[in-house]
Short mmCIF file of C-alpha atoms and ligand atoms in Angstrom, two decimals:
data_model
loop_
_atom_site.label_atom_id
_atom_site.label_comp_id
_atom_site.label_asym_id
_atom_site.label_seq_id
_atom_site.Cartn_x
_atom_site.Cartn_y
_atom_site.Cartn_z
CA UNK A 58 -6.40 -28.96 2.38
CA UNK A 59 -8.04 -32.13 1.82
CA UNK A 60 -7.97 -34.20 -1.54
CA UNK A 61 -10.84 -34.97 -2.93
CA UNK A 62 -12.58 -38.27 -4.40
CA UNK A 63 -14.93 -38.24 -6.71
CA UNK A 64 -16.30 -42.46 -6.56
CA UNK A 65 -18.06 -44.01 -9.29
CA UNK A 66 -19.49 -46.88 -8.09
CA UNK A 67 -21.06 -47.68 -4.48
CA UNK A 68 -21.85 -51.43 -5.16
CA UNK A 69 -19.68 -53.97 -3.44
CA UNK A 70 -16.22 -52.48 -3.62
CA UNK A 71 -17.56 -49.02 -3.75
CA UNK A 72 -18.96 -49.14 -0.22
CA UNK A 73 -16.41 -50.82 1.09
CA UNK A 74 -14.03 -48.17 0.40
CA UNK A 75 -16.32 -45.34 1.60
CA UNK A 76 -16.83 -47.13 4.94
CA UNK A 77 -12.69 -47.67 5.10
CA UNK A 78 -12.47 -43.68 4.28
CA UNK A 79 -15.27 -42.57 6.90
CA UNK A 80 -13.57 -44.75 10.10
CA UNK A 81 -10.02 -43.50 10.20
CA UNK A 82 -9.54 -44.57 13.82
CA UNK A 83 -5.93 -46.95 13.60
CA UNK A 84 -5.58 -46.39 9.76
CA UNK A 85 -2.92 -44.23 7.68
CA UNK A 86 -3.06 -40.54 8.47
CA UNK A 87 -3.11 -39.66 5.10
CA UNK A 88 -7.06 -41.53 5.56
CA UNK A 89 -7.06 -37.60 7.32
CA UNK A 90 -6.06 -35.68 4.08
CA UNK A 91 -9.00 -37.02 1.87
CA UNK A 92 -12.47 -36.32 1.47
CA UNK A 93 -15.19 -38.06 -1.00
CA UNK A 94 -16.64 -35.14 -2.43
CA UNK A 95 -18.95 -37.15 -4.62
CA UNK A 96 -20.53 -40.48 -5.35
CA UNK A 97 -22.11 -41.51 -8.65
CA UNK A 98 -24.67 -43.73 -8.35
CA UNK A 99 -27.58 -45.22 -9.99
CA UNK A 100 -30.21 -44.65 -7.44
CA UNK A 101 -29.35 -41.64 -5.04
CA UNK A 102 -32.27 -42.43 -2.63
CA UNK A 103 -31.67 -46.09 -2.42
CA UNK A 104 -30.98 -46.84 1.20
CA UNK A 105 -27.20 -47.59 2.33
CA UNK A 106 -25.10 -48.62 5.22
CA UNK A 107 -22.63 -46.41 4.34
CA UNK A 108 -22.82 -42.92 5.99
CA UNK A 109 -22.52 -40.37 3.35
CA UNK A 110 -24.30 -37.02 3.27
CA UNK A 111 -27.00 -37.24 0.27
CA UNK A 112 -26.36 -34.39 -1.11
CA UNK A 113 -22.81 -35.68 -2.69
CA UNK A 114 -24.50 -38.21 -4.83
CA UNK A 115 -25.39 -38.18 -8.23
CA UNK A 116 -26.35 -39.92 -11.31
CA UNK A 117 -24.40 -38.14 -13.66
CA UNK A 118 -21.00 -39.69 -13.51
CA UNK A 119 -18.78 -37.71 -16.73
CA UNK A 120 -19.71 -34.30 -14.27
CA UNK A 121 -17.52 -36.55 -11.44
CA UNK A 122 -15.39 -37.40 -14.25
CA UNK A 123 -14.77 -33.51 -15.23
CA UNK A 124 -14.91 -31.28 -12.31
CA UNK A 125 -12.41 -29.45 -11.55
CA UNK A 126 -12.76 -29.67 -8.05
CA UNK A 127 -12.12 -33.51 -8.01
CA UNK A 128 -8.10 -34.37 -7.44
CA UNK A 129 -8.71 -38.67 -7.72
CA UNK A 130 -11.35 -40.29 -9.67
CA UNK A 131 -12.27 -43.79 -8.16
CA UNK A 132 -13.87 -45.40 -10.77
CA UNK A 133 -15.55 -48.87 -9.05
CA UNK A 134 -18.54 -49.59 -11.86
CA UNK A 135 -17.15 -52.35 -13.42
CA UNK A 136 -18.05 -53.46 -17.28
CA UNK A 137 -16.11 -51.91 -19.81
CA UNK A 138 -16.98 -49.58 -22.23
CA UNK A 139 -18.91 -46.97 -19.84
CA UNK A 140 -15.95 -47.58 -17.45
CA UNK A 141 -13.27 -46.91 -20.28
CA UNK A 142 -14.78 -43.66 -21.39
CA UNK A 143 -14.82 -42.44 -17.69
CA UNK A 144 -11.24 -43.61 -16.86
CA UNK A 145 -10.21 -41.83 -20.49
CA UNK A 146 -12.24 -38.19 -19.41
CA UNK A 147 -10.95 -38.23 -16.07
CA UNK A 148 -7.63 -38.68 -17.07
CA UNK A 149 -7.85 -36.12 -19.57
CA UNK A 150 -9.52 -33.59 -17.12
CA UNK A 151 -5.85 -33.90 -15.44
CA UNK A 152 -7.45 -36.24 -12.68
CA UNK A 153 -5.59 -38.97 -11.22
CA UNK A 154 -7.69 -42.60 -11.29
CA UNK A 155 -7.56 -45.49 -9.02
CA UNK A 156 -9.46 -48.53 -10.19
CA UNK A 157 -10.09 -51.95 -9.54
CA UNK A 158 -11.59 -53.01 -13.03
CA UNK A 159 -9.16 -55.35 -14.82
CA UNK A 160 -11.30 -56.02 -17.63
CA UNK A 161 -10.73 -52.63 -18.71
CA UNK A 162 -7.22 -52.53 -17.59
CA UNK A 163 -6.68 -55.76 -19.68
CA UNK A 164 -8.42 -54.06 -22.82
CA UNK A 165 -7.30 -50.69 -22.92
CA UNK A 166 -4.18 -50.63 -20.74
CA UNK A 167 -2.44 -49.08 -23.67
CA UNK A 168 -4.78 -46.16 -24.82
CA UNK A 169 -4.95 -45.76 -20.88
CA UNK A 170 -1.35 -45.39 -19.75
CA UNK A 171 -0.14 -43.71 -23.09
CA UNK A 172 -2.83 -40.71 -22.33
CA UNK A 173 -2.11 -41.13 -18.40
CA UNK A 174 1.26 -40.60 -19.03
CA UNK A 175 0.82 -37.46 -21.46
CA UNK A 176 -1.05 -35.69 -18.76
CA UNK A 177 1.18 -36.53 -15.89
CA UNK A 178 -1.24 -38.50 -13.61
CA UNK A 179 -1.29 -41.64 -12.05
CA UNK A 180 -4.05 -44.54 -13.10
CA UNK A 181 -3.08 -46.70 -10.03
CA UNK A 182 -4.69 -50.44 -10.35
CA UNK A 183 -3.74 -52.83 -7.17
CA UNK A 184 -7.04 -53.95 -6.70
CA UNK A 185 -7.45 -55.31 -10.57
CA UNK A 186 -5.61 -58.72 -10.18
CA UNK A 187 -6.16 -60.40 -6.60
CA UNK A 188 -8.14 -58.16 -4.32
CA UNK A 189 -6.34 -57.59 -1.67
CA UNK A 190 -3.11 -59.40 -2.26
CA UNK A 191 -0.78 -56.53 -3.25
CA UNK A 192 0.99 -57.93 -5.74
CA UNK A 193 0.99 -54.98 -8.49
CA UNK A 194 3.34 -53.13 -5.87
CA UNK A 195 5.51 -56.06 -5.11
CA UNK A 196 5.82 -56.21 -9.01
CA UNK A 197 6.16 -52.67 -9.84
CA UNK A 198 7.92 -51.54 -6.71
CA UNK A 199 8.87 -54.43 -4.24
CA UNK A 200 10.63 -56.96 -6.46
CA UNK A 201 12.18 -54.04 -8.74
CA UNK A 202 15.98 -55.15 -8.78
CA UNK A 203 14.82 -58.31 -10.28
CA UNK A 204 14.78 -59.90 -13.57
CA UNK A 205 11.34 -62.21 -13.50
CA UNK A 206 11.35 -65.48 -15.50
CA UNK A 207 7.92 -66.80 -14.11
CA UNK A 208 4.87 -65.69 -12.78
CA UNK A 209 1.86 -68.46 -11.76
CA UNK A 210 -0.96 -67.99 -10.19
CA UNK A 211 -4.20 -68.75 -8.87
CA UNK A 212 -6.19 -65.38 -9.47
CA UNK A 213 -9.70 -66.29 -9.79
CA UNK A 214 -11.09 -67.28 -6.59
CA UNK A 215 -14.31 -68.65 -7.83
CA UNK A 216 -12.90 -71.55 -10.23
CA UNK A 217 -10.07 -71.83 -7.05
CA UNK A 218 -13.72 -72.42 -4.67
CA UNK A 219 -15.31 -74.63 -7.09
CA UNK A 220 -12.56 -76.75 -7.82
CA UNK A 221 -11.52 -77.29 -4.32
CA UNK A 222 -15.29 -78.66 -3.28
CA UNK A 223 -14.82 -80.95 -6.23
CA UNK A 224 -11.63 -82.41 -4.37
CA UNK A 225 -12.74 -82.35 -0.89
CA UNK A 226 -16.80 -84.13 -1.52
CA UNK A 227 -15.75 -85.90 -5.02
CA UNK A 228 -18.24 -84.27 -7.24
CA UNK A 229 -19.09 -82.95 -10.38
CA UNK A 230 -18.59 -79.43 -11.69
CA UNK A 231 -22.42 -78.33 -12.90
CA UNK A 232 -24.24 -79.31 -9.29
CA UNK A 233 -20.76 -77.33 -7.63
CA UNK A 234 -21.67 -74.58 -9.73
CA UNK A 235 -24.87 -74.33 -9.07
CA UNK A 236 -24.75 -74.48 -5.59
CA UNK A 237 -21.51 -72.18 -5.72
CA UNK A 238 -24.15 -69.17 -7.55
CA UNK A 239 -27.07 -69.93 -4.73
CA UNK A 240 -24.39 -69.14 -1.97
CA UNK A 241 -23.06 -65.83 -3.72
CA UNK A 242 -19.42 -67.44 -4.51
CA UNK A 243 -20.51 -67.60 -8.57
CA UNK A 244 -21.87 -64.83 -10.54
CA UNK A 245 -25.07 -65.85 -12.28
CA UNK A 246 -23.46 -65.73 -15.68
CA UNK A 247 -20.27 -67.72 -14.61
CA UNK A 248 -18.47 -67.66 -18.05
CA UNK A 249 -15.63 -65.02 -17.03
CA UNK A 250 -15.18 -66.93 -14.09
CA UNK A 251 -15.35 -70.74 -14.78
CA UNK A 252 -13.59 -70.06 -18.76
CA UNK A 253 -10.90 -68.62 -17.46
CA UNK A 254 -11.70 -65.23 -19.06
CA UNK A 255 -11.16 -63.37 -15.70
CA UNK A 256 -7.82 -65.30 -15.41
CA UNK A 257 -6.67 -63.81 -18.16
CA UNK A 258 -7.45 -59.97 -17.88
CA UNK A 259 -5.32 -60.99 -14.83
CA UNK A 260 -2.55 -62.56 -16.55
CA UNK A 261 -2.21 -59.84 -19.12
CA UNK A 262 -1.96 -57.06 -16.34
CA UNK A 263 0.69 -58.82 -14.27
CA UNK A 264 2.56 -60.21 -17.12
CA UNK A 265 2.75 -56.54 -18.55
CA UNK A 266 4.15 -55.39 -15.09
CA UNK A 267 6.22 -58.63 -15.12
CA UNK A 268 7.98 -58.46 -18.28
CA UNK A 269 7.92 -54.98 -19.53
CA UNK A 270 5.90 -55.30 -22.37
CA UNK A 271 2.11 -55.10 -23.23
CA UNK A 272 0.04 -58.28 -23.56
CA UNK A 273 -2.78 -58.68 -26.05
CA UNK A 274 -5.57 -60.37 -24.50
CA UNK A 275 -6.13 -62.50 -27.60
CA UNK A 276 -2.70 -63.75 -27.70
CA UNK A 277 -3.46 -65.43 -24.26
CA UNK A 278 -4.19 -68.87 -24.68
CA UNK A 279 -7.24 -69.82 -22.15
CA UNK A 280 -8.79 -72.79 -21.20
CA UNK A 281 -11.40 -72.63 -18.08
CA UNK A 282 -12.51 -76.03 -15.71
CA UNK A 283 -16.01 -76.86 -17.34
CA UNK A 284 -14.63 -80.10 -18.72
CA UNK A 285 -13.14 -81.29 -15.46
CA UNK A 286 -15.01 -84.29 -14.23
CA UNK A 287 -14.75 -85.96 -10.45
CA UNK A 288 -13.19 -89.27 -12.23
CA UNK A 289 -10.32 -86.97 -13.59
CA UNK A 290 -10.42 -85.32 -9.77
CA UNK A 291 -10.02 -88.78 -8.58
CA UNK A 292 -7.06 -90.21 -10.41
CA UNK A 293 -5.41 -86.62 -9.99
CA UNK A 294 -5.85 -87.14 -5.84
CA UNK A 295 -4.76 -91.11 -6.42
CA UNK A 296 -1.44 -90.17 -8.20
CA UNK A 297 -0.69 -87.38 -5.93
CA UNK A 298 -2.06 -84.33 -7.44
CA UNK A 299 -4.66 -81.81 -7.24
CA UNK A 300 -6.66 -79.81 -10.09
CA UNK A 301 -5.90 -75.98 -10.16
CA UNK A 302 -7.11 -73.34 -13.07
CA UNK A 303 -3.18 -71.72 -13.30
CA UNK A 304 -2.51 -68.27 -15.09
CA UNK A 305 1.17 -69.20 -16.24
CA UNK A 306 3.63 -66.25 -18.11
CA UNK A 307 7.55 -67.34 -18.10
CA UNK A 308 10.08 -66.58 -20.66
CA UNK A 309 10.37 -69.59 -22.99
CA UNK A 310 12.60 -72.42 -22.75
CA UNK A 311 13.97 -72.26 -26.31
CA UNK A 312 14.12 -68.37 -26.86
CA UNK A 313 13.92 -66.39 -24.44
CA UNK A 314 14.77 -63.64 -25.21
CA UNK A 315 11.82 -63.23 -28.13
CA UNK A 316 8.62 -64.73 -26.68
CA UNK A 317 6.91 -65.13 -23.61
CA UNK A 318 4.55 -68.45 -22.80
CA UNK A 319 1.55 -67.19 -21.50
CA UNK A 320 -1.82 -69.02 -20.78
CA UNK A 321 -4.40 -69.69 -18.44
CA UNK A 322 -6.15 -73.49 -18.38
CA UNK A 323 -6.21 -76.09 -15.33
CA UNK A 324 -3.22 -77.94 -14.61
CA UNK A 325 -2.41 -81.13 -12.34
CA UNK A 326 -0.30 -79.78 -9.23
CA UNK A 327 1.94 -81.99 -7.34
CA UNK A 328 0.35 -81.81 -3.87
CA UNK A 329 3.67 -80.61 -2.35
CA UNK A 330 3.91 -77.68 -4.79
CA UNK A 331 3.39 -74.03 -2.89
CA UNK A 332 -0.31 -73.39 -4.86
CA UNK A 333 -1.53 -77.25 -4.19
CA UNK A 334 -2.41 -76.09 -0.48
CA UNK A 335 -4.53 -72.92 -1.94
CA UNK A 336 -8.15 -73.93 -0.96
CA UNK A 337 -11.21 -72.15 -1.81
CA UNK A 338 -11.52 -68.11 -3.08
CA UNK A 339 -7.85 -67.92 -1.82
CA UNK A 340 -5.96 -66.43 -4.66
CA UNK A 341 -1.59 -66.56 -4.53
CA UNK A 342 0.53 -66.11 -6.74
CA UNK A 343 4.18 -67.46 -7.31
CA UNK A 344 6.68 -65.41 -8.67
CA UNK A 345 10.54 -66.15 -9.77
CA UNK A 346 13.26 -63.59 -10.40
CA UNK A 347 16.56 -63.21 -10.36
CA UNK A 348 18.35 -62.70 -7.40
CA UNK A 349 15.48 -63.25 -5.12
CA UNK A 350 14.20 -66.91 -6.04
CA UNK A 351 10.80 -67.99 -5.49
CA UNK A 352 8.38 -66.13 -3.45
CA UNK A 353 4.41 -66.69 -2.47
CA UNK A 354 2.07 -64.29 -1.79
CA UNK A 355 -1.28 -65.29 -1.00
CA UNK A 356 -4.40 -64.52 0.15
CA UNK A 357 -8.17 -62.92 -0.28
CA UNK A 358 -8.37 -62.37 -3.91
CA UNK A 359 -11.91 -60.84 -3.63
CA UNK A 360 -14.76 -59.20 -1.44
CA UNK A 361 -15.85 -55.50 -0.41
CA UNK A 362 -13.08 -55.45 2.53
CA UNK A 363 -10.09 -57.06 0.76
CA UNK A 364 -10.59 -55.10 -2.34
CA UNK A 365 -11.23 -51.94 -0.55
CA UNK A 366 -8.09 -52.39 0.83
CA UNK A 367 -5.66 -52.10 -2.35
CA UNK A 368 -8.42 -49.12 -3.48
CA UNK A 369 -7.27 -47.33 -0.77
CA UNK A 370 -3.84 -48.32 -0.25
CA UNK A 371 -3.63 -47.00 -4.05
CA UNK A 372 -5.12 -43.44 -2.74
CA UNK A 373 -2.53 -43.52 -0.06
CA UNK A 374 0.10 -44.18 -2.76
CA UNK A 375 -1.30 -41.02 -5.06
CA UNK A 376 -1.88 -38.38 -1.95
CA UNK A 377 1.37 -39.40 -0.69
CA UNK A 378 2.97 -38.81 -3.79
CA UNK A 379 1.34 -35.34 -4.69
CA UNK A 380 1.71 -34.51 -1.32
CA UNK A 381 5.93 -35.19 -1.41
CA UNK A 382 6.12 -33.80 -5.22
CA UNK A 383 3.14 -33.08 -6.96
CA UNK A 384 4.88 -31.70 -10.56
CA UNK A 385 7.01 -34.99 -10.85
CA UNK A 386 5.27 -38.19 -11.58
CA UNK A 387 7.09 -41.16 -9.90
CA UNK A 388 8.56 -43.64 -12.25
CA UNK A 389 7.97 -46.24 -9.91
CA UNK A 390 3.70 -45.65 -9.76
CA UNK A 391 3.14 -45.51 -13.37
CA UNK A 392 3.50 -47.52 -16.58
CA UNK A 393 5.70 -46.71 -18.90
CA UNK A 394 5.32 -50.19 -21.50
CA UNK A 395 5.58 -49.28 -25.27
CA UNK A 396 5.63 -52.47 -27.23
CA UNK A 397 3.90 -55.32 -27.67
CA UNK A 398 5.22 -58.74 -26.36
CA UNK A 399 5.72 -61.73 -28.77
CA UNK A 400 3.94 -64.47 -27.35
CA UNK A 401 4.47 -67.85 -27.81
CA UNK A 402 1.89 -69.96 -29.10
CA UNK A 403 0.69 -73.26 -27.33
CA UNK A 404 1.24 -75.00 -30.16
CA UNK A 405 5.52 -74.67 -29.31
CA UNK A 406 5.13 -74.88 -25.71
CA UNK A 407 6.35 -77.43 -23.64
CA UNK A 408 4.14 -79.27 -21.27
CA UNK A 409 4.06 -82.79 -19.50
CA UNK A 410 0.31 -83.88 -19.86
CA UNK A 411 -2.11 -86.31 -18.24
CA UNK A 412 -4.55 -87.64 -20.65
CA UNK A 413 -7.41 -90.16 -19.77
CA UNK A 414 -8.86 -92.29 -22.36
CA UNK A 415 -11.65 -94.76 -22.57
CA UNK A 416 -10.89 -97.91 -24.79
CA UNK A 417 -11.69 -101.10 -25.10
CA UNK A 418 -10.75 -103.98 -23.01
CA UNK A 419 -8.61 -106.06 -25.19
CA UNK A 420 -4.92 -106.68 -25.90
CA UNK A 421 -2.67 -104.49 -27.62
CA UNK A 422 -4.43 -101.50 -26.66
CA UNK A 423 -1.58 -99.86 -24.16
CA UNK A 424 1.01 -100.93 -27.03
CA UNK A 425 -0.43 -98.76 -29.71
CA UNK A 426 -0.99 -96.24 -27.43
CA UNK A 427 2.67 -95.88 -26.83
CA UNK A 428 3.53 -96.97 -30.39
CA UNK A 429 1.28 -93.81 -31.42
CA UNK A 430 3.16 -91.40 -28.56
CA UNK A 431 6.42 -92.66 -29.83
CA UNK A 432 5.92 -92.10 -33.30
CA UNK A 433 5.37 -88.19 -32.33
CA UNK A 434 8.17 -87.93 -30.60
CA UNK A 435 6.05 -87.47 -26.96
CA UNK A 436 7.95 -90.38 -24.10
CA UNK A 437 5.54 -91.63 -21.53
CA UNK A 438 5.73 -91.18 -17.88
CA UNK A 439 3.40 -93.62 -16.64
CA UNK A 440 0.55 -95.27 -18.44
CA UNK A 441 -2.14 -97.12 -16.15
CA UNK A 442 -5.46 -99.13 -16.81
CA UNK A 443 -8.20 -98.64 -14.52
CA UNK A 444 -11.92 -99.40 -13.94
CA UNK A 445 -12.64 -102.08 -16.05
CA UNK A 446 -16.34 -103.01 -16.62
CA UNK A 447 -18.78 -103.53 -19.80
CA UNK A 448 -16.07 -104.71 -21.96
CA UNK A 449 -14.71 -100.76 -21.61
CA UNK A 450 -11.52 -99.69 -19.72
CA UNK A 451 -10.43 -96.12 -18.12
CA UNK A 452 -6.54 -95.38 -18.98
CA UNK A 453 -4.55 -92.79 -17.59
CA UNK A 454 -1.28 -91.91 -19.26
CA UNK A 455 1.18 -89.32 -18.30
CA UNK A 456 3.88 -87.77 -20.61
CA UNK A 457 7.36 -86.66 -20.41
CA UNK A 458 7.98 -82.95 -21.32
CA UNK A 459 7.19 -82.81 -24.77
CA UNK A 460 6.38 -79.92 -27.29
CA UNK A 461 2.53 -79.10 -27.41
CA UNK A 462 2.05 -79.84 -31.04
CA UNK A 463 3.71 -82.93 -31.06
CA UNK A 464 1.27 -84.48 -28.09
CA UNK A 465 -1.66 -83.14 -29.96
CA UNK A 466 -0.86 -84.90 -33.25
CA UNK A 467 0.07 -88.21 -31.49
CA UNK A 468 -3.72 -88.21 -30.03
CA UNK A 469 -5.50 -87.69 -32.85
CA UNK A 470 -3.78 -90.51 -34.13
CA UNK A 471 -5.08 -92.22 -31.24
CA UNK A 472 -8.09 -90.91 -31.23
CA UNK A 473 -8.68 -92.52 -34.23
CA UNK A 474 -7.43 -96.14 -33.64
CA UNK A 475 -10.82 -98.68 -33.20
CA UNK A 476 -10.12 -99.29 -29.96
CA UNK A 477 -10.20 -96.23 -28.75
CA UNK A 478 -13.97 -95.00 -27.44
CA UNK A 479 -13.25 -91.24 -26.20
CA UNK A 480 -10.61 -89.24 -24.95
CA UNK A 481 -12.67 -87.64 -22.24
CA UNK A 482 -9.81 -85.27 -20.41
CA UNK A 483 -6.37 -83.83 -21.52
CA UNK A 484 -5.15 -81.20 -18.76
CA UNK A 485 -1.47 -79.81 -18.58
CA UNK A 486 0.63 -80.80 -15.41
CA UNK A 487 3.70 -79.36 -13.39
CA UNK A 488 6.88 -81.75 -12.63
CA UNK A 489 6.53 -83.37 -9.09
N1 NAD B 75 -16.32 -57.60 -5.86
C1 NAD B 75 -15.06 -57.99 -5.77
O1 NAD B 75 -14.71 -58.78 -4.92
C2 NAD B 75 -14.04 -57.45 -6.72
C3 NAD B 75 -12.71 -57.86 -6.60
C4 NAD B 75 -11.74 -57.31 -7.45
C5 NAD B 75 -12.12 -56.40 -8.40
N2 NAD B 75 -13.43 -56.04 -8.51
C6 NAD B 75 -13.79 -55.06 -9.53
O2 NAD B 75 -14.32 -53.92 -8.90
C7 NAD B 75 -15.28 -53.31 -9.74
C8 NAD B 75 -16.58 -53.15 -8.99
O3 NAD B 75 -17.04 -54.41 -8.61
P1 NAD B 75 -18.20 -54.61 -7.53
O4 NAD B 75 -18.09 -56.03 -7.09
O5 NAD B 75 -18.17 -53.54 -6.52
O6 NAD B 75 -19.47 -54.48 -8.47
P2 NAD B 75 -20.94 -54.12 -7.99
O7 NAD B 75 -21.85 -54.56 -9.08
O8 NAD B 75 -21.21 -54.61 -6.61
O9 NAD B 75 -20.90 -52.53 -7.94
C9 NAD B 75 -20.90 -51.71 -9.06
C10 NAD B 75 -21.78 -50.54 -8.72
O10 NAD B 75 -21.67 -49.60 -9.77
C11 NAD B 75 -22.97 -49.15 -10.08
N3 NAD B 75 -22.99 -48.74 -11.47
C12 NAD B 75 -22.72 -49.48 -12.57
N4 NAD B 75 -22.88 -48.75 -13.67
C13 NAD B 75 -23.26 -47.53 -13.27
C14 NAD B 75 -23.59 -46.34 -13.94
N5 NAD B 75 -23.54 -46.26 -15.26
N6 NAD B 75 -23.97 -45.27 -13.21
C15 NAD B 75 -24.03 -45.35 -11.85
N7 NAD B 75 -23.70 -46.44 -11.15
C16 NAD B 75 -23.33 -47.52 -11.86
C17 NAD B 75 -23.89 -50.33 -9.84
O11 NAD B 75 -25.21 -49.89 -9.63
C18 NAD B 75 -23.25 -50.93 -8.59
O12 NAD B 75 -23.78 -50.37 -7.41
C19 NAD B 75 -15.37 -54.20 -10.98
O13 NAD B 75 -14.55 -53.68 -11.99
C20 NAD B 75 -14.84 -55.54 -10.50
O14 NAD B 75 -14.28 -56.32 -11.53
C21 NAD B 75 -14.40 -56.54 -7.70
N1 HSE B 76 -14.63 -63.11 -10.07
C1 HSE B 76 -13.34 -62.95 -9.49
C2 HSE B 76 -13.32 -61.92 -8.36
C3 HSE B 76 -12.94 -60.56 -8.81
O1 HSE B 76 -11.70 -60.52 -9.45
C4 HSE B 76 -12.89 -64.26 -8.88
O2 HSE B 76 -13.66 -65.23 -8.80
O3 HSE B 76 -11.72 -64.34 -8.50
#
C-alpha cells in the first residue's frame, strides 16, 4: 500500500519534488511506496512540465489539509499565515508534514512542534535552512553525541551572490542588486534577503536544533549588507579579508552556561578561514562540538532541484519510519524543545571590529582617535590613513576583542570630535 501526499504548492520547489517523485529510476525504493494523491494549486488548468493527472488538483487546500485519505502533507506555498494554519490542520487531522518554509518554522516552531508532538506525527523541515545541504539531520541526527559551542554560517545565497560580485568586479551594492533581480538571483522585494531577515529564520531554526532550546526571532540581532560599499570591499581585499553576511549562535564567552550569542550581520573573514572561499548562492555552514571539532558542510542552499532534494529525503525519513514502527514516534525525527533560550544581547558581546572613518587631513587626528578608543577600554589592532585628497582623509582602524558596548560608546565620542566628517562603515570581523 502506497503512502500518500497530499502537496500544497507546485511553484518552484513544488514541481521539483513532483518531477523527483514521478522518475524513480536510480532513486530510494521507498520513491516506490508513495503516491501524490493531490496537488493544491492556484490555477488547475495552468499548463505544467510536470506530469500529473488533472484530476488530482485542486484549489481548495484545508480539504488536502483534512482528508483522511492523505498520510503526509507537503506543504510548499511559502508566506506565513495561510501556510501556518495549513501546517496546524494537517497536523491536527493526525497527518504527518514535511515543509520547506522557514519563515513559518522560525515563527511558530513552538505552537508547531508542541501540537506535532501531542498527536504523534512528524513535521520534518530539512529543506527550511540551506536547500539542499542537509544540515538539520547532521544536527538532529548526525552530530548527536556532541555538545555544540558554535554554529556559523552562510545561509542566504542571494546576499552570499551579491556580495561575492562586489569582490570579484569592485562595485557597488544597488547596480549588483539590480542586476542580481533582472537575472532571477534576487527576489523583486529583496528586503528578507539583502536585511538579513531570511538569515535569521535560519539562525533561529538551527540554533534551536543546536542548543536545545527555542529561539525568539526578535531576540536575534540582524544586520543585512545594504550599507556595504566597494571602498569598504576594497580595504577588506587589501588587508586580507573578504565581506560575508554570517548567521553566528555560540555559547558566550563569559557565561555560558546562561546565554547564547546569536546574530546575523556581515563580518570581515580572514581569506584563509573555511567560509572565505564560499562564492556566490553557495550556502555552508561551520559547526563546532565537542568531541568532533570543526566540520564544513557546504553547498546549494537554494533552487527547485536542491530543495526538492531534502523535501524528499524528509518523505523518505517519515515512510521509512512508519513503515519500521508506525505507533512510536522516533526521538531522533522530532523536536522535543520546551524553553526559551536566554540570549545575549549585542550590547555584551565580544567582537574585534573594522571601522572606516572620514576625517580631516590634519595632525592629531589618529591620536585622538586612539585617545578616544583607549578611554573606553577598546585596544587597537591596526589603525591606517588612506586616500588623501580635498583636504579629507579615509582611515581604517581595526580593534582588539573588545565588549560591544564599550566600542560603540568610544565612537560616538569620536563621532563627535571636529575632525571627524563621517563614520561611513563599522562591520564585525573574525580573528585571522
Ligand atoms: N525556491 C527555493 O530555492 C527555496 C529554497 C528553500 C526553501 N524554499 C521555501 O519553499 C517554499 C516554496 O518556495 P518556492 O520557491 O517553491 O515558491 P514559489 O512561489 O515558486 O511556489 C509557491 C507556489 O505555491 C502557490 N501558492 C501560494 N499560495 C497558494 C494558495 N493559497 N493556494 C494555492 N497555491 C498557492 C503559488 O501559486 C506557487 O505556485 C517557501 O516556503 C520557500 O521559502 C524555497
Ligand atoms: N532567498 C534564499 C533562498 C531560500 O532560502 C536565499 O537567498 O538564500
Amino acid at each position: 500500500m502506497a503512502f500518500k501526499i497530499g502537496l500544497l504548492g507546485l511553484g518552484t520547489v513544488g514541481s521539483g519534488v513532483a518531477k523527483i517523485l514521478l522518475d524513480r529510476q536510480g532513486r530510494h525504493p521507498l520513491l516506490g511506496e508513495m503516491e501524490i494523491t493531490r496537488v493544491g494549486v492556484r490555477s488547475p488548468d495552468k499548463p505544467r512540465d510536470v506530469d500529473l493527472p488533472q484530476n488530482i488538483f485542486t484549489t481548495d487546500l484545508e480539504a488536502i489539509a483534512t482528508d483522511p485519505a492523505i498520510d503526509i502533507v507537503v506543504e510548499l506555498i511559502g508566506g506565513t499565515d495561510r501556510a501556518y494554519k495549513l501546517i496546524m490542520q494537517a497536523i491536527n487531522h493526525g497527518k504527518h508534514v514535511v515543509t520547506a518554509n522557514k519563515a513559518v518554522i522560525a515563527r511558530y516552531g513552538a505552537e508547531i512542534f508542541t501540537a506535532a508532538k501531542e498527536k504523534g506525527v512528524y513535521v520534518m523541515i530539512e529543506a527550511a535552512v540551506c536547500g539542499g545541504i542537509p544540515v538539520i539531520q547532521a544536527l538532529k541526527q548526525a552530530l548527536g553525541a556532541n555538545r555544540i559551542k558554535s554554529v556559523m554560517g552562510i545561509v542566504n545565497g542571494t546576499t552570499n551572490y551579491i556580495l561575492t560580485r562586489m569582490h570579484r568586479e569592485g562595485g557597488d551594492f544597488e547596480p549588483i542588486l539590480a542586476e542580481a533581480q533582472k537575472l532571477g538571483y534576487a527576489e523583486a522585494d529583496p528586503t528578507a534577503d539583502v536585511d538579513g531577515l531570511d538569515a535569521a529564520d535560519k539562525m533561529a531554526i538551527l540554533a534551536s536544533l543546536a542548543f536545545g532550546d527555542r529561539i525568539k526571532l526578535e531576540d536575534i540581532y540582524c544586520e543585512g549588507i545594504r550599507q556595504i560599499t566597494s571602498t569598504d570591499i576594497a580595504f577588506a581585499d587589501e588587508m586580507g579579508y573578504v565581506i560575508k553576511l554570517l548567521g553566528i549562535a555560540q555559547h558566550t564567552e563569559t557565561a555560558r552556561e546562561t546565554a547564547l550569542d546569536i546574530r546575523v550581520h556581515p563580518v570581515m573573514v580572514p581569506t584563509s578561514h573555511a567560509l572565505a572561499s564560499i562564492h556566490g548562492v553557495t550556502n555552508a555552514v561551520r559547526i563546532e562540538g565537542e568531541p568532533i571539532g570543526e566540520l564544513v558542510l557546504s553547498g546549494p542552499g537554494a533552487g527547485s532541484g536542491a530543495t526538492a532534494s531534502a523535501v524528499v529525503a524528509d518523505i523518505i525519513n517519515v515512510v521509512a519510519t512508519l513503515r519500521a514502527n508506525p505507533s512510536n514516534i522516533n526521538l531522533t525525527m522530532g523536536c522535543t524543545h520546551q524553553h526559551y533560550a536566554k540570549v545575549q544581547s549585542i550590547a555584551d558581546s565580544i567582537n574585534l571590529f573594522y571601522v572606516r572613518l572620514v576625517v580631516l587631513n590634519q595632525p592629531g587626528v589618529i591620536g585622538a582617535i586612539g585617545t578616544c578608543f583607549g578611554q573606553h577600554k577598546v585596544s587597537l589592532e591596526s589603525i591606517v590613513q588612506k586616500h588623501i585628497h580635498d583636504g579629507m582623509a579615509s582611515i581604517a582602524v581595526i580593534t582588539q576583542k573588545c565588549q560591544e558596548s564599550n566600542f560603540r560608546n568610544a565612537l560616538k565620542e569620536i563621532g563627535e570630535l571636529n575632525a571627524i566628517d563621517s563614520i561611513p562603515t563599522v562591520i564585525r570581523l573574525l580573528a585571522a
